[in-house]
Amino acid sequence: MDEVTCTGTEGTLFDCQYSKHHNCLHSEDAGVVCSSGTARGIRLRGGDEKNQGLVEIYAHGLWGTICNEGWGIQDANVVCRQLGFLEAVFAVRKSLWGEGDSVILMSNVQCDGSESTLYGCTFNRVHNCTHSQDAGVKCKKGEYYTTNNKYNTPYKHYSYSITFKR
């Protein structure tokens, strides 16, 4: 990849614009260091530790919450894996860590547990929720999660593995 241009809303690097032709050397390889607490448009807020809190997702230029309608351990597991933890300790169906102050972006989230992000689960955007119903999670501390992803682009088949450690 060369001349990569991203807006920040892409789900993967391959969703960014880039040139299929390059004249790069390996001395020009790029790397990434992710900050803890936010991964791919999701974060936990208000918890006493980094592994717990109110779940907030980033969409349409703002952070919003998830309504607890239908919220369960499979949904919490997906959130925790998306944040780099192995699994959830429990799903929180009430606002233990305060209430959100923006919009409620999802409700009735239904994950089967195999999804890599919440956006792979089924959910509703229309709801009758208030912020007193904001969903939260507590993830297992000190764990890691490895993703193996494959992407087919018009140019090549790419495969990568990333291990997150906390």
PDB file of C-alpha atoms in Angstrom, residues 12-127:
ATOM      1  CA  THR A  12     -10.261  -1.244   8.285  1.00  0.00           C
ATOM      2  CA  LEU A  13      -7.168   0.140   6.625  1.00  0.00           C
ATOM      3  CA  PHE A  14      -8.315  -1.420   3.356  1.00  0.00           C
ATOM      4  CA  ASP A  15     -11.409   0.811   3.409  1.00  0.00           C
ATOM      5  CA  CYS A  16      -9.137   3.868   3.051  1.00  0.00           C
ATOM      6  CA  GLN A  17      -8.040   5.251  -0.297  1.00  0.00           C
ATOM      7  CA  TYR A  18      -4.614   4.053  -1.389  1.00  0.00           C
ATOM      8  CA  SER A  19      -2.490   3.479  -4.450  1.00  0.00           C
ATOM      9  CA  LYS A  20      -2.005  -0.101  -5.613  1.00  0.00           C
ATOM     10  CA  HIS A  21       1.354   0.865  -7.127  1.00  0.00           C
ATOM     11  CA  HIS A  22       4.282   1.749  -4.910  1.00  0.00           C
ATOM     12  CA  ASN A  23       7.969   2.466  -4.959  1.00  0.00           C
ATOM     13  CA  CYS A  24       8.535   1.914  -1.247  1.00  0.00           C
ATOM     14  CA  LEU A  25      11.369   0.207   0.577  1.00  0.00           C
ATOM     15  CA  HIS A  26      10.913  -1.741   3.824  1.00  0.00           C
ATOM     16  CA  SER A  27      12.709   1.093   5.582  1.00  0.00           C
ATOM     17  CA  GLU A  28       9.514   3.076   4.857  1.00  0.00           C
ATOM     18  CA  ASP A  29       7.128   0.543   6.465  1.00  0.00           C
ATOM     19  CA  ALA A  30       4.469   2.166   8.635  1.00  0.00           C
ATOM     20  CA  GLY A  31       3.329   1.078  12.089  1.00  0.00           C
ATOM     21  CA  VAL A  32       0.524   1.910  14.476  1.00  0.00           C
ATOM     22  CA  VAL A  33       0.295   2.295  18.235  1.00  0.00           C
ATOM     23  CA  CYS A  34      -3.272   2.300  19.537  1.00  0.00           C
ATOM     24  CA  SER A  35      -4.223   4.157  22.691  1.00  0.00           C
ATOM     25  CA  SER A  36      -5.954   2.075  25.321  1.00  0.00           C
ATOM     26  CA  GLY A  37      -9.653   2.461  25.989  1.00  0.00           C
ATOM     27  CA  THR A  38     -10.813   3.165  22.457  1.00  0.00           C
ATOM     28  CA  ALA A  39     -10.755   0.640  19.648  1.00  0.00           C
ATOM     29  CA  ARG A  40     -12.519   1.007  16.334  1.00  0.00           C
ATOM     30  CA  GLY A  41     -15.138   3.465  17.521  1.00  0.00           C
ATOM     31  CA  ILE A  42     -15.977   2.000  20.911  1.00  0.00           C
ATOM     32  CA  ARG A  43     -15.006   2.938  24.459  1.00  0.00           C
ATOM     33  CA  LEU A  44     -15.949   2.426  28.085  1.00  0.00           C
ATOM     34  CA  ARG A  45     -16.696   5.495  30.188  1.00  0.00           C
ATOM     35  CA  GLY A  46     -17.149   6.140  33.883  1.00  0.00           C
ATOM     36  CA  GLY A  47     -15.755   2.895  35.295  1.00  0.00           C
ATOM     37  CA  ASP A  48     -13.224   2.754  38.108  1.00  0.00           C
ATOM     38  CA  GLU A  49     -10.893   0.754  35.860  1.00  0.00           C
ATOM     39  CA  LYS A  50     -10.247   0.541  32.099  1.00  0.00           C
ATOM     40  CA  ASN A  51     -12.039  -2.805  31.804  1.00  0.00           C
ATOM     41  CA  GLN A  52     -15.470  -1.548  32.906  1.00  0.00           C
ATOM     42  CA  GLY A  53     -17.926   1.204  32.196  1.00  0.00           C
ATOM     43  CA  LEU A  54     -20.768   2.589  30.169  1.00  0.00           C
ATOM     44  CA  VAL A  55     -20.455   1.433  26.537  1.00  0.00           C
ATOM     45  CA  GLU A  56     -20.182   4.278  24.040  1.00  0.00           C
ATOM     46  CA  ILE A  57     -19.916   3.905  20.279  1.00  0.00           C
ATOM     47  CA  TYR A  58     -18.792   6.451  17.703  1.00  0.00           C
ATOM     48  CA  ALA A  59     -21.018   7.051  14.700  1.00  0.00           C
ATOM     49  CA  HIS A  60     -21.939  10.008  12.509  1.00  0.00           C
ATOM     50  CA  GLY A  61     -19.312  12.218  14.155  1.00  0.00           C
ATOM     51  CA  LEU A  62     -20.384  11.755  17.778  1.00  0.00           C
ATOM     52  CA  TRP A  63     -20.209   9.368  20.702  1.00  0.00           C
ATOM     53  CA  GLY A  64     -23.475   7.780  21.816  1.00  0.00           C
ATOM     54  CA  THR A  65     -24.750   5.026  24.077  1.00  0.00           C
ATOM     55  CA  ILE A  66     -26.523   1.692  23.687  1.00  0.00           C
ATOM     56  CA  CYS A  67     -29.955   0.975  25.157  1.00  0.00           C
ATOM     57  CA  ASN A  68     -30.077  -2.103  27.386  1.00  0.00           C
ATOM     58  CA  GLU A  69     -33.142  -3.606  25.652  1.00  0.00           C
ATOM     59  CA  GLY A  70     -32.045  -7.147  24.784  1.00  0.00           C
ATOM     60  CA  TRP A  71     -28.535  -6.506  26.200  1.00  0.00           C
ATOM     61  CA  GLY A  72     -26.807  -9.665  27.415  1.00  0.00           C
ATOM     62  CA  ILE A  73     -23.536 -11.490  27.938  1.00  0.00           C
ATOM     63  CA  GLN A  74     -23.030 -12.311  24.223  1.00  0.00           C
ATOM     64  CA  ASP A  75     -23.277  -8.597  23.386  1.00  0.00           C
ATOM     65  CA  ALA A  76     -20.881  -7.752  26.221  1.00  0.00           C
ATOM     66  CA  ASN A  77     -18.428 -10.410  24.983  1.00  0.00           C
ATOM     67  CA  VAL A  78     -18.327  -8.746  21.553  1.00  0.00           C
ATOM     68  CA  VAL A  79     -17.669  -5.328  23.162  1.00  0.00           C
ATOM     69  CA  CYS A  80     -14.864  -6.728  25.299  1.00  0.00           C
ATOM     70  CA  ARG A  81     -13.209  -8.494  22.360  1.00  0.00           C
ATOM     71  CA  GLN A  82     -13.523  -5.328  20.274  1.00  0.00           C
ATOM     72  CA  LEU A  83     -11.653  -3.502  23.052  1.00  0.00           C
ATOM     73  CA  GLY A  84      -8.918  -6.166  23.194  1.00  0.00           C
ATOM     74  CA  PHE A  85     -10.120  -8.233  26.152  1.00  0.00           C
ATOM     75  CA  LEU A  86     -10.833 -11.946  25.938  1.00  0.00           C
ATOM     76  CA  GLU A  87     -14.398 -11.879  27.278  1.00  0.00           C
ATOM     77  CA  ALA A  88     -16.912 -10.153  29.513  1.00  0.00           C
ATOM     78  CA  VAL A  89     -17.316 -10.846  33.212  1.00  0.00           C
ATOM     79  CA  PHE A  90     -20.884  -9.544  33.031  1.00  0.00           C
ATOM     80  CA  ALA A  91     -23.254  -7.337  31.043  1.00  0.00           C
ATOM     81  CA  VAL A  92     -24.719  -4.336  32.860  1.00  0.00           C
ATOM     82  CA  ARG A  93     -28.356  -3.526  32.151  1.00  0.00           C
ATOM     83  CA  LYS A  94     -28.546  -0.343  34.216  1.00  0.00           C
ATOM     84  CA  SER A  95     -26.467   2.794  34.451  1.00  0.00           C
ATOM     85  CA  LEU A  96     -23.939   1.753  37.109  1.00  0.00           C
ATOM     86  CA  TRP A  97     -21.412   4.222  35.743  1.00  0.00           C
ATOM     87  CA  GLY A  98     -23.633   7.198  35.097  1.00  0.00           C
ATOM     88  CA  GLU A  99     -25.749   8.090  32.127  1.00  0.00           C
ATOM     89  CA  GLY A 100     -24.774   9.156  28.644  1.00  0.00           C
ATOM     90  CA  ASP A 101     -25.212  12.773  27.652  1.00  0.00           C
ATOM     91  CA  SER A 102     -25.515  12.409  23.885  1.00  0.00           C
ATOM     92  CA  VAL A 103     -27.726  10.267  21.658  1.00  0.00           C
ATOM     93  CA  ILE A 104     -28.687   6.619  22.057  1.00  0.00           C
ATOM     94  CA  LEU A 105     -27.359   5.000  18.880  1.00  0.00           C
ATOM     95  CA  MET A 106     -28.363   1.338  19.280  1.00  0.00           C
ATOM     96  CA  SER A 107     -31.030  -0.734  20.987  1.00  0.00           C
ATOM     97  CA  ASN A 108     -32.049  -4.383  21.041  1.00  0.00           C
ATOM     98  CA  VAL A 109     -28.510  -5.492  20.173  1.00  0.00           C
ATOM     99  CA  GLN A 110     -28.480  -9.211  19.361  1.00  0.00           C
ATOM    100  CA  CYS A 111     -25.028 -10.791  18.972  1.00  0.00           C
ATOM    101  CA  ASP A 112     -24.440 -14.514  18.622  1.00  0.00           C
ATOM    102  CA  GLY A 113     -20.927 -14.106  20.039  1.00  0.00           C
ATOM    103  CA  SER A 114     -18.943 -14.718  16.861  1.00  0.00           C
ATOM    104  CA  GLU A 115     -18.940 -11.084  15.681  1.00  0.00           C
ATOM    105  CA  SER A 116     -15.716  -9.064  15.768  1.00  0.00           C
ATOM    106  CA  THR A 117     -17.561  -5.753  16.322  1.00  0.00           C
ATOM    107  CA  LEU A 118     -20.992  -4.639  17.502  1.00  0.00           C
ATOM    108  CA  TYR A 119     -21.775  -3.512  13.961  1.00  0.00           C
ATOM    109  CA  GLY A 120     -21.750  -7.190  12.954  1.00  0.00           C
ATOM    110  CA  CYS A 121     -24.658  -7.859  15.317  1.00  0.00           C
ATOM    111  CA  THR A 122     -28.285  -7.122  14.554  1.00  0.00           C
ATOM    112  CA  PHE A 123     -29.663  -4.030  16.286  1.00  0.00           C
ATOM    113  CA  ASN A 124     -32.290  -1.320  16.023  1.00  0.00           C
ATOM    114  CA  ARG A 125     -31.692   2.386  15.668  1.00  0.00           C
ATOM    115  CA  VAL A 126     -35.261   3.289  16.659  1.00  0.00           C
ATOM    116  CA  HIS A 127     -36.032   2.991  20.369  1.00  0.00           C
TER     117      HIS A 127
END
